[in-house]
Tab-separated table of C-alpha atoms in Angstrom:
chain	number	residue	atom	x	y	z
X	1	MET	CA	-26.267	-16.846	-28.783
X	2	THR	CA	-23.155	-15.052	-27.452
X	3	GLY	CA	-23.874	-16.332	-23.916
X	4	ARG	CA	-24.267	-19.849	-25.165
X	5	ILE	CA	-20.934	-19.647	-26.992
X	6	LEU	CA	-19.311	-18.172	-23.817
X	7	ARG	CA	-20.500	-21.154	-21.743
X	8	ILE	CA	-19.203	-23.576	-24.379
X	9	GLU	CA	-15.794	-21.785	-24.301
X	10	LEU	CA	-15.685	-22.099	-20.539
X	11	ARG	CA	-16.419	-25.796	-20.696
X	12	ARG	CA	-14.317	-26.845	-23.613
X	13	SER	CA	-11.531	-24.374	-24.198
X	14	ALA	CA	-8.195	-24.186	-22.373
X	15	ALA	CA	-9.358	-21.163	-20.380
X	16	VAL	CA	-10.330	-23.235	-17.359
X	17	ALA	CA	-7.072	-25.223	-17.464
X	18	ILE	CA	-5.100	-21.950	-17.524
X	19	ALA	CA	-7.091	-20.699	-14.566
X	20	LEU	CA	-6.439	-23.912	-12.619
X	21	LEU	CA	-2.718	-23.608	-13.235
X	22	MET	CA	-2.828	-20.005	-11.969
X	23	LEU	CA	-4.929	-20.963	-8.966
X	24	VAL	CA	-2.655	-23.804	-7.897
X	25	THR	CA	0.530	-21.776	-8.475
X	26	GLY	CA	-0.739	-18.666	-6.692
X	27	THR	CA	-2.192	-20.638	-3.764
X	28	VAL	CA	0.987	-22.585	-3.193
X	29	LEU	CA	3.121	-19.416	-3.330
X	30	LEU	CA	0.904	-17.591	-0.889
X	31	LEU	CA	0.460	-20.403	1.572
X	32	THR	CA	4.233	-20.936	1.768
X	33	ALA	CA	4.657	-17.264	2.842
X	34	THR	CA	1.731	-16.772	5.268
X	35	GLN	CA	4.079	-15.175	7.831
X	36	PHE	CA	4.284	-12.109	5.576
X	37	PHE	CA	0.518	-11.331	5.784
X	38	ALA	CA	-1.099	-13.388	8.580
X	39	GLY	CA	-3.408	-11.203	10.600
X	40	ARG	CA	-3.018	-8.148	8.280
X	41	TRP	CA	-5.360	-7.325	5.485
X	42	MET	CA	-3.235	-4.697	3.802
X	43	GLN	CA	-0.229	-6.992	3.817
X	44	LEU	CA	-2.362	-9.720	2.232
X	45	ALA	CA	-3.391	-7.279	-0.492
X	46	VAL	CA	0.200	-6.266	-1.125
X	47	THR	CA	1.425	-9.855	-1.107
X	48	THR	CA	-1.319	-10.874	-3.507
X	49	ARG	CA	-0.183	-8.081	-5.846
X	50	THR	CA	3.323	-9.310	-5.494
X	51	MET	CA	2.146	-12.749	-6.637
X	52	LEU	CA	1.302	-11.043	-10.022
X	53	MET	CA	5.020	-11.443	-10.709
X	54	VAL	CA	4.175	-15.064	-11.438
X	55	LEU	CA	0.470	-14.904	-12.389
X	56	LEU	CA	0.888	-12.222	-15.079
X	57	PRO	CA	3.450	-14.293	-17.078
X	58	LEU	CA	1.131	-17.302	-16.810
X	59	ALA	CA	-1.791	-15.275	-18.090
X	60	LEU	CA	0.344	-14.018	-20.962
X	61	ALA	CA	1.441	-17.475	-21.852
X	62	GLY	CA	-2.057	-18.928	-21.444
X	63	GLY	CA	-3.502	-16.268	-23.736
X	64	ALA	CA	-0.865	-16.972	-26.366
X	65	TRP	CA	-1.659	-20.686	-26.156
X	66	LEU	CA	-5.361	-20.029	-26.607
X	67	GLY	CA	-4.717	-17.415	-29.326
X	68	ARG	CA	-3.006	-19.871	-31.657
X	69	ARG	CA	-5.929	-22.280	-31.532
X	70	ASP	CA	-7.209	-21.379	-34.998
X	71	ALA	CA	-3.803	-21.844	-36.566
X	72	ARG	CA	-3.180	-25.053	-34.667
X	73	ASN	CA	-6.477	-26.532	-35.926
X	74	ARG	CA	-5.923	-25.036	-39.432
X	75	VAL	CA	-9.266	-23.262	-39.602
X	76	GLY	CA	-7.927	-19.718	-39.931
X	77	GLU	CA	-8.720	-19.454	-43.659
X	78	LEU	CA	-12.142	-21.037	-43.153
X	79	PHE	CA	-13.181	-18.468	-40.556
X	80	ALA	CA	-11.676	-15.645	-42.573
X	81	SER	CA	-13.965	-16.527	-45.462
X	82	THR	CA	-17.108	-15.918	-43.429
X	83	VAL	CA	-18.869	-12.554	-43.334
X	84	ARG	CA	-18.982	-12.432	-39.536
X	85	PRO	CA	-16.581	-9.813	-38.145
X	86	ARG	CA	-13.562	-11.226	-36.413
X	87	TRP	CA	-14.279	-9.457	-33.124
X	88	GLN	CA	-17.567	-11.267	-32.824
X	89	ARG	CA	-15.803	-14.628	-33.152
X	90	VAL	CA	-12.978	-13.912	-30.721
X	91	GLY	CA	-15.132	-12.063	-28.168
X	92	PRO	CA	-16.567	-15.124	-26.364
X	93	THR	CA	-13.109	-16.726	-26.220
X	94	ALA	CA	-11.570	-13.551	-24.819
X	95	GLY	CA	-14.463	-13.230	-22.360
X	96	ALA	CA	-14.021	-16.860	-21.173
X	97	LEU	CA	-10.308	-16.400	-20.640
X	98	ALA	CA	-10.861	-13.145	-18.706
X	99	ILE	CA	-13.491	-14.654	-16.468
X	100	SER	CA	-11.215	-17.620	-15.810
X	101	VAL	CA	-8.073	-15.742	-14.884
X	102	VAL	CA	-9.974	-13.250	-12.686
X	103	THR	CA	-11.745	-16.050	-10.885
X	104	ALA	CA	-8.447	-17.802	-10.206
X	105	TYR	CA	-6.960	-14.584	-8.877
X	106	LEU	CA	-9.855	-13.851	-6.547
X	107	LEU	CA	-9.934	-17.453	-5.265
X	108	VAL	CA	-6.223	-17.209	-4.417
X	109	PHE	CA	-7.010	-14.099	-2.355
X	110	LEU	CA	-10.007	-15.690	-0.626
X	111	ILE	CA	-8.063	-18.814	0.288
X	112	ALA	CA	-5.226	-16.781	1.772
X	113	ALA	CA	-7.816	-14.633	3.644
X	114	GLY	CA	-8.329	-17.586	6.010
X	115	TRP	CA	-4.993	-16.765	7.577
X	116	VAL	CA	-5.988	-13.151	8.186
X	117	VAL	CA	-9.622	-13.097	9.302
X	118	ARG	CA	-9.008	-15.164	12.451
X	119	THR	CA	-6.560	-12.765	14.121
X	120	SER	CA	-7.056	-9.399	12.432
X	121	ALA	CA	-8.637	-6.549	14.354
X	122	TYR	CA	-8.389	-4.039	11.527
X	123	PHE	CA	-9.932	-4.187	8.043
X	124	PRO	CA	-8.803	-1.239	5.852
X	125	ALA	CA	-11.289	-0.930	3.011
X	126	ASN	CA	-8.665	0.210	0.547
X	127	ALA	CA	-7.010	-3.175	0.873
X	128	MET	CA	-9.741	-4.325	-1.482
X	129	VAL	CA	-8.862	-1.516	-3.869
X	130	VAL	CA	-5.261	-2.604	-3.828
X	131	THR	CA	-6.310	-6.212	-4.587
X	132	ALA	CA	-8.727	-5.134	-7.350
X	133	VAL	CA	-5.875	-3.581	-9.369
X	134	GLY	CA	-4.792	-7.135	-10.158
X	135	VAL	CA	-8.105	-7.823	-12.065
X	136	PRO	CA	-7.504	-5.494	-15.061
X	137	ALA	CA	-3.815	-6.418	-14.972
X	138	LEU	CA	-4.597	-10.129	-15.536
X	139	VAL	CA	-7.275	-9.366	-18.175
X	140	ALA	CA	-4.784	-7.151	-20.017
X	141	ALA	CA	-2.093	-9.796	-19.845
X	142	ALA	CA	-4.469	-12.498	-21.068
X	143	TRP	CA	-5.797	-10.479	-24.037
X	144	LEU	CA	-2.357	-9.245	-25.060
X	145	GLY	CA	-1.155	-12.857	-24.931
X	146	MET	CA	-4.061	-13.938	-27.152
X	147	ALA	CA	-3.267	-11.175	-29.658
X	148	ALA	CA	0.384	-12.322	-29.697
X	149	GLY	CA	-0.606	-15.940	-30.124
X	150	ARG	CA	-2.830	-15.062	-33.040
X	151	ALA	CA	-0.125	-12.917	-34.673
X	152	VAL	CA	2.669	-15.419	-34.161
X	153	PRO	CA	0.977	-18.842	-33.938
X	154	ARG	CA	4.118	-20.756	-33.030
X	155	LEU	CA	4.626	-23.350	-30.299
X	156	ILE	CA	7.431	-21.302	-28.779
X	157	THR	CA	5.302	-18.067	-28.490
X	158	ALA	CA	3.788	-19.025	-25.107
X	159	PRO	CA	6.984	-19.916	-23.257
X	160	VAL	CA	8.825	-16.900	-24.724
X	161	LEU	CA	5.981	-14.578	-23.538
X	162	ALA	CA	6.143	-16.198	-20.089
X	163	VAL	CA	9.872	-15.390	-19.861
X	164	VAL	CA	9.488	-11.908	-21.258
X	165	GLY	CA	6.614	-11.180	-18.901
X	166	PHE	CA	8.518	-12.331	-15.833
X	167	VAL	CA	11.518	-10.169	-16.797
X	168	LEU	CA	9.269	-7.154	-17.407
X	169	VAL	CA	7.146	-7.382	-14.182
X	170	GLY	CA	9.656	-9.096	-11.876
X	171	LEU	CA	13.121	-7.803	-12.736
X	172	VAL	CA	12.727	-4.405	-14.467
X	173	PRO	CA	11.485	-2.577	-11.306
X	174	ASP	CA	14.372	-4.009	-9.258
X	175	LEU	CA	16.881	-3.070	-11.949
X	176	VAL	CA	15.572	0.465	-11.952
X	177	MET	CA	15.780	0.612	-8.173
X	178	MET	CA	19.406	-0.693	-8.237
X	179	ALA	CA	20.357	1.885	-10.819
X	180	ASP	CA	19.107	4.621	-8.426
X	181	THR	CA	20.852	3.160	-5.416
X	182	ALA	CA	24.456	3.918	-4.382
X	183	SER	CA	26.883	1.253	-3.204
X	184	THR	CA	26.062	2.253	0.412
X	185	LEU	CA	22.440	1.326	-0.193
X	186	THR	CA	21.507	5.021	-0.133
X	187	ARG	CA	19.080	6.056	-2.886
X	188	PHE	CA	20.396	9.183	-4.565
X	189	ARG	CA	17.177	9.698	-6.602
X	190	PRO	CA	13.690	8.228	-6.426
X	191	GLU	CA	12.553	5.765	-9.067
X	192	PRO	CA	10.587	7.376	-11.980
X	193	SER	CA	6.841	7.400	-11.843
X	194	ALA	CA	6.600	5.050	-14.891
X	195	VAL	CA	7.713	2.201	-12.631
X	196	LEU	CA	4.208	2.159	-11.137
X	197	LEU	CA	2.767	1.247	-14.520
X	198	ILE	CA	3.859	-2.276	-13.539
X	199	PRO	CA	1.264	-3.458	-11.052
X	200	VAL	CA	3.699	-5.621	-9.034
X	201	PHE	CA	5.071	-4.071	-5.913
X	202	SER	CA	8.818	-4.149	-6.132
X	203	GLY	CA	9.386	-2.915	-2.577
X	204	GLY	CA	7.946	-3.748	0.758
X	205	VAL	CA	5.075	-1.932	2.475
X	206	ASP	CA	5.336	-1.456	6.245
X	207	ASP	CA	2.483	-2.751	8.451
X	208	PHE	CA	1.707	0.871	9.422
X	209	GLN	CA	1.323	2.056	5.819
X	210	THR	CA	-1.411	1.974	3.253
X	211	VAL	CA	-1.400	2.223	-0.490
X	212	VAL	CA	-2.889	5.583	-1.569
X	213	ASN	CA	-6.210	5.127	-3.358
X	214	ARG	CA	-5.244	7.686	-5.979
X	215	VAL	CA	-2.319	5.492	-7.052
X	216	SER	CA	-4.437	2.398	-7.249
X	217	LEU	CA	-7.098	4.180	-9.329
X	218	LEU	CA	-4.509	5.581	-11.714
X	219	GLN	CA	-3.017	2.096	-12.091
X	220	MET	CA	-6.534	0.817	-12.924
X	221	VAL	CA	-7.015	3.469	-15.594
X	222	TRP	CA	-3.711	2.519	-17.204
X	223	LEU	CA	-4.417	-1.254	-17.016
X	224	VAL	CA	-7.947	-0.910	-18.451
X	225	SER	CA	-6.562	1.054	-21.349
X	226	LEU	CA	-3.955	-1.669	-21.832
X	227	ALA	CA	-6.630	-4.327	-21.789
X	228	ALA	CA	-8.587	-2.374	-24.389
X	229	THR	CA	-5.516	-2.363	-26.579
X	230	GLY	CA	-5.172	-6.118	-26.184
X	231	LEU	CA	-8.811	-6.684	-27.138
X	232	LEU	CA	-8.603	-4.413	-30.162
X	233	LEU	CA	-5.425	-6.076	-31.340
X	234	LEU	CA	-7.141	-9.425	-31.020
X	235	GLY	CA	-9.980	-8.318	-33.259
X	236	ALA	CA	-7.943	-6.226	-35.709
X	237	VAL	CA	-7.407	-7.457	-39.233
X	238	ARG	CA	-6.136	-4.533	-41.274
X	239	ARG	CA	-2.970	-2.592	-40.554
X	240	ARG	CA	-4.878	0.618	-39.873
X	241	ALA	CA	-6.971	-1.206	-37.203
X	242	ILE	CA	-3.814	-2.575	-35.690
X	243	ALA	CA	-2.275	0.882	-35.465
X	244	LEU	CA	-5.439	2.345	-33.952
X	245	ALA	CA	-5.600	-0.484	-31.422
X	246	VAL	CA	-2.428	0.809	-29.760
X	247	LEU	CA	-4.034	4.207	-29.135
X	248	PRO	CA	-5.810	3.355	-25.807
X	249	ALA	CA	-2.543	2.187	-24.177
X	250	VAL	CA	-0.662	5.271	-25.411
X	251	LEU	CA	-3.395	7.603	-24.122
X	252	GLY	CA	-3.578	5.668	-20.822
X	253	ALA	CA	0.122	5.989	-20.235
X	254	ALA	CA	0.105	9.723	-21.280
X	255	VAL	CA	-2.636	10.466	-18.747
X	256	THR	CA	-1.358	8.371	-15.789
X	257	VAL	CA	2.405	8.721	-15.838
X	258	PRO	CA	2.432	12.538	-15.055
X	259	LEU	CA	-0.075	11.874	-12.202
X	260	LEU	CA	1.780	8.943	-10.603
X	261	PRO	CA	4.224	9.687	-7.779
X	262	VAL	CA	7.914	9.048	-8.054
X	263	GLY	CA	9.734	6.692	-5.732
X	264	GLY	CA	8.135	3.406	-6.766
X	265	THR	CA	6.336	1.539	-3.975
X	266	ARG	CA	7.639	3.935	-1.318
X	267	GLY	CA	6.153	6.858	-3.128
X	268	ALA	CA	2.770	5.158	-3.518
X	269	VAL	CA	2.133	4.623	0.184
X	270	ALA	CA	1.260	6.840	3.162
X	271	ALA	CA	1.094	6.278	6.930
X	272	ASP	CA	-2.158	4.749	8.104
X	273	PRO	CA	-3.304	6.506	11.290
X	274	VAL	CA	-5.853	3.780	12.196
X	275	ALA	CA	-3.293	0.981	11.881
X	276	VAL	CA	-1.220	2.539	14.659
X	277	GLU	CA	-3.983	3.009	17.107
X	278	LEU	CA	-3.211	1.263	20.352
X	279	ILE	CA	-5.060	-1.777	21.770
X	280	CYS	CA	-4.171	-2.353	25.377
X	281	ASP	CA	-4.348	-5.003	28.097
X	282	ASN	CA	-4.912	-3.287	31.440
X	283	ASP	CA	-5.071	-6.338	33.704
X	284	GLY	CA	-1.842	-5.343	35.367
X	285	PRO	CA	0.859	-2.948	34.075
X	286	GLN	CA	-0.494	-1.678	30.806
X	287	VAL	CA	0.780	-3.387	27.678
X	288	CYS	CA	-0.296	-2.010	24.290
X	289	VAL	CA	0.195	-3.024	20.666
X	290	THR	CA	-0.997	-1.377	17.493
X	291	ARG	CA	-4.263	-2.259	15.836
X	292	ALA	CA	-2.359	-3.735	12.875
X	293	HIS	CA	-0.689	-6.201	15.241
X	294	ALA	CA	-3.589	-6.928	17.575
X	295	GLY	CA	-3.085	-10.649	17.069
X	296	VAL	CA	0.207	-10.653	19.002
X	297	LEU	CA	-1.141	-8.933	22.179
X	298	PRO	CA	-2.001	-12.158	24.095
X	299	ASP	CA	1.544	-13.409	23.364
X	300	VAL	CA	3.513	-10.317	24.404
X	301	VAL	CA	1.619	-9.345	27.531
X	302	GLY	CA	3.467	-11.913	29.702
X	303	PRO	CA	7.079	-11.190	28.537
X	304	ALA	CA	6.408	-7.396	28.618
X	305	ARG	CA	5.201	-7.440	32.255
X	306	GLU	CA	8.079	-9.661	33.269
X	307	ALA	CA	10.492	-7.157	31.723
X	308	LEU	CA	8.795	-4.257	33.502
X	309	ALA	CA	9.093	-6.110	36.832
X	310	VAL	CA	12.811	-6.747	36.297
X	311	MET	CA	13.386	-3.047	35.503
X	312	ALA	CA	11.350	-1.894	38.517
X	313	ALA	CA	13.523	-3.963	40.850
X	314	LYS	CA	16.833	-2.389	39.783
X	315	LEU	CA	16.408	0.687	37.640
X	316	PRO	CA	15.508	4.051	39.103
X	317	ASN	CA	12.527	5.741	37.455
X	318	ALA	CA	11.812	2.524	35.588
X	319	PRO	CA	9.052	2.424	32.939
X	320	VAL	CA	5.678	1.309	34.159
X	321	ARG	CA	3.987	0.517	30.816
X	322	ALA	CA	5.037	-1.093	27.590
X	323	VAL	CA	3.850	0.130	24.225
X	324	GLU	CA	4.663	-1.028	20.724
X	325	THR	CA	6.299	1.547	18.445
X	326	GLN	CA	3.999	3.464	16.099
X	327	GLN	CA	6.787	4.525	13.748
X	328	VAL	CA	7.012	3.409	10.137
X	329	ALA	CA	10.244	1.507	9.422
X	330	TYR	CA	12.909	3.670	7.817
X	331	TRP	CA	13.356	1.403	4.838
X	332	ALA	CA	9.697	2.011	3.814
X	333	GLN	CA	9.964	5.827	3.869
X	334	LEU	CA	10.586	7.903	0.776
X	335	SER	CA	12.289	10.539	2.905
X	336	PRO	CA	13.588	10.136	6.507
X	337	ASP	CA	11.339	11.265	9.339
X	338	LEU	CA	13.292	13.938	11.194
X	339	SER	CA	10.589	14.893	13.658
X	340	ARG	CA	9.849	11.689	15.478
X	341	PRO	CA	8.130	12.174	18.834
X	342	ARG	CA	10.085	11.246	21.975
X	343	HIS	CA	8.423	8.653	24.112
X	344	PRO	CA	8.169	9.474	27.886
X	345	VAL	CA	10.332	8.093	30.657
X	346	ASP	CA	7.540	5.956	32.124
X	347	THR	CA	6.939	4.103	28.826
X	348	LEU	CA	8.917	1.211	27.389
X	349	VAL	CA	8.593	1.282	23.601
X	350	PHE	CA	9.388	-1.882	21.712
X	351	ASP	CA	9.228	-3.205	18.180
X	352	ALA	CA	6.674	-5.898	17.412
X	353	PRO	CA	8.012	-9.462	17.595
X	354	THR	CA	8.221	-11.636	14.507
X	355	ILE	CA	4.758	-12.725	13.405
X	356	THR	CA	4.121	-16.411	12.832
X	357	SER	CA	2.247	-17.990	9.953
X	358	THR	CA	-0.924	-17.969	12.109
X	359	GLY	CA	-0.802	-14.327	13.058
X	360	GLY	CA	0.597	-14.705	16.592
X	361	ALA	CA	3.961	-13.704	17.993
X	362	ASP	CA	6.983	-15.947	17.354
X	363	LEU	CA	8.647	-16.082	20.803
X	364	SER	CA	10.792	-19.097	20.103
X	365	ASP	CA	14.513	-19.089	21.118
X	366	ASP	CA	13.609	-16.812	24.053
X	367	TYR	CA	14.858	-13.704	22.105
X	368	PHE	CA	11.991	-11.385	23.019
X	369	ARG	CA	12.660	-10.824	26.775
X	370	PRO	CA	16.278	-9.593	26.257
X	371	PHE	CA	14.968	-7.557	23.374
X	372	LEU	CA	12.567	-5.826	25.759
X	373	LEU	CA	15.229	-5.215	28.371
X	374	ARG	CA	17.519	-3.627	25.863
X	375	ALA	CA	14.758	-1.302	24.739
X	376	ALA	CA	14.955	0.561	28.114
X	377	TRP	CA	18.041	2.337	26.746
X	378	GLN	CA	16.675	3.079	23.267
X	379	GLN	CA	14.910	6.040	21.769
X	380	GLU	CA	13.448	6.551	18.277
X	381	CYS	CA	15.919	9.127	17.077
X	382	GLY	CA	15.536	8.628	13.332
X	383	GLU	CA	17.516	6.810	10.623
X	384	GLY	CA	21.246	6.973	10.909
X	385	SER	CA	21.278	8.132	14.519
X	386	GLU	CA	22.591	4.806	15.968
X	387	ARG	CA	26.343	4.482	16.424
X	388	GLY	CA	28.169	1.211	15.877
X	389	ASP	CA	28.718	0.196	19.528
X	390	GLU	CA	25.214	1.031	20.832
X	391	PRO	CA	23.747	-2.475	20.431
X	392	LEU	CA	26.721	-3.907	22.355
X	393	ALA	CA	26.300	-1.329	25.143
X	394	ARG	CA	22.596	-2.161	25.409
X	395	MET	CA	23.427	-5.834	25.796
X	396	VAL	CA	25.643	-4.959	28.738
X	397	ALA	CA	22.886	-2.778	30.230
X	398	ALA	CA	20.284	-5.598	29.846
X	399	ALA	CA	22.707	-8.080	31.422
X	400	TRP	CA	23.007	-5.792	34.398
X	401	LEU	CA	19.261	-5.933	34.859
X	402	THR	CA	19.308	-9.736	34.992
X	403	ASP	CA	22.485	-10.138	37.048
X	404	GLN	CA	23.770	-12.468	34.321
X	405	PRO	CA	26.870	-11.900	32.151
X	406	PRO	CA	26.048	-10.912	28.593
X	407	THR	CA	25.780	-13.810	26.165
X	408	LEU	CA	26.370	-12.855	22.526
X	409	GLU	CA	25.236	-14.960	19.587
X	410	SER	CA	27.852	-16.865	17.632
X	411	TRP	CA	27.749	-14.390	14.741
X	412	TRP	CA	29.079	-11.561	16.936
X	413	ASP	CA	32.802	-10.812	16.682
X	414	ARG	CA	34.856	-12.521	19.315
X	415	ALA	CA	36.508	-9.249	20.235
X	416	ASP	CA	33.127	-7.670	20.813
X	417	ALA	CA	32.058	-10.581	23.073
X	418	GLU	CA	35.210	-10.161	25.197
X	419	ARG	CA	34.651	-6.395	25.317
X	420	ALA	CA	31.101	-6.895	26.604
X	421	GLN	CA	32.305	-9.280	29.300
X	422	ARG	CA	34.921	-6.825	30.482
X	423	ALA	CA	32.371	-3.959	30.497
X	424	TYR	CA	29.904	-6.085	32.557
X	425	GLN	CA	32.550	-7.085	35.124
X	426	ALA	CA	33.668	-3.540	35.463
X	427	LEU	CA	30.122	-2.315	35.994
X	428	VAL	CA	29.159	-4.920	38.609
X	429	SER	CA	32.391	-4.254	40.533
X	430	LEU	CA	31.113	-0.795	41.422
X	431	PRO	CA	29.048	-0.139	44.558
X	432	GLN	CA	25.382	-0.790	44.078
X	433	ALA	CA	24.377	2.863	44.450
X	434	GLU	CA	26.931	3.958	41.770
X	435	GLN	CA	25.724	1.169	39.431
X	436	ARG	CA	22.132	2.371	39.680
X	437	GLN	CA	23.193	6.010	39.253
X	438	ARG	CA	25.243	5.230	36.078
X	439	MET	CA	22.485	3.090	34.521
X	440	ALA	CA	19.811	5.716	35.262
X	441	ALA	CA	21.997	8.440	33.754
X	442	ALA	CA	22.614	6.319	30.698
X	443	ARG	CA	18.886	5.721	30.215
X	444	GLU	CA	18.042	9.420	30.716
X	445	ALA	CA	20.658	10.408	28.132
X	446	ALA	CA	19.554	7.678	25.639
X	447	LEU	CA	15.939	8.898	25.886
X	448	ASP	CA	17.253	12.298	24.908
X	449	CYS	CA	19.041	10.803	21.909
X	450	ARG	CA	22.435	11.250	23.607
X	451	THR	CA	24.395	8.009	23.813
X	452	ASP	CA	27.646	9.132	25.442
X	453	ALA	CA	26.654	7.810	28.929
X	454	LEU	CA	25.630	4.495	27.428
X	455	LEU	CA	28.691	4.076	25.331
X	456	ALA	CA	30.827	4.978	28.374
X	457	LEU	CA	29.949	1.526	29.777
X	458	LEU	CA	32.225	-0.065	27.162
X	459	PRO	CA	36.013	-0.056	27.506
X	460	GLU	CA	37.623	2.160	24.888
X	461	ASP	CA	40.370	-0.250	23.915
X	462	LYS	CA	39.446	-3.279	21.850
X	463	PRO	CA	41.303	-6.589	22.379
């Protein structure tokens, strides 16, 4: 009987319409941002969790709309006069809504997976765990919305819940992060662990990181307890039952909050050693990228070997291989990495190019080749190690390799552009042997995290 009622609810109630709205909204949002996850399973999981910022308020509002159905049809008193317990009557409706919102969420993920499976060479299993956290989150939101719609059966309840839900899951984590950040964008204390009770990732996750399974499982425990509270509230009639219905959520928070890490998203992740494994092309000078970015290897091989050839023609002890950096970006770290390994002299280490919506490398505007040439005078010395004029000095050094005056983009200060031109002219006016000696010394010092020789290329006085 219950199964028959459930099928009727799926066919005739608003549950399917709510799911369709979520499916269309989530799919449109994900497919307009494929460049953030194309070719990377973990980034797809994280982006799907970020989409909960919109899907959770929709589930709340949809649940509220469905919850006020009895009052809207004026059958509340009729059903209350029957001997059948309320939870037996609301169970199939709650089940139909849960099935609908979860199906919509999983379909959004599967549709977006088409932009990953074609170019990905690495499938981390815990990406599925990260995605699965959204299932109890949506069920909890739907059932809490139904309970609110039943308690306050007003037309305005659904839109108000949508707004409140968006503020809670979309803005509160950012407000907490802003409160813990100084005006210089330096965080003076990590976000509290309670921030992770909200299943939406408020901060980015680097391509070389993975969400710790322990955090995902703790979030699931909390969300399942919250869903249980929503279901109990939906079936509760007396005040005592309503008070007891809150108990699972309270216990869930009491258990999980002390076990969750501080630092918000940055505290919930760890470096993924498999993601940074190198995949190489050895048909010529070796060019390697990380497993997480395997889709860009065919695109970067050509520019990387061209850059190596240019360096070999002019620079003493030039690098003979090009390798993508294996370091996690500083903005994704809870604490700065002060023990980064130094890459050898024979290796050119570069950052991955921008990834397109199809998972390949975006090499438009011909920015990548100068980017590679400048990397010859760069070392991974840790956050805050770069001085203000270093990028300008590297542009002068890269211009020397190509025998072309440096061309700065329009957003550079005019005084810096003139300074770079003067530095280049002064450098090329020296004898060839002295030029090569100075540039080799600048590179040797830069690889040792000393930039004095590189900065000496620039004139001290600014126009």
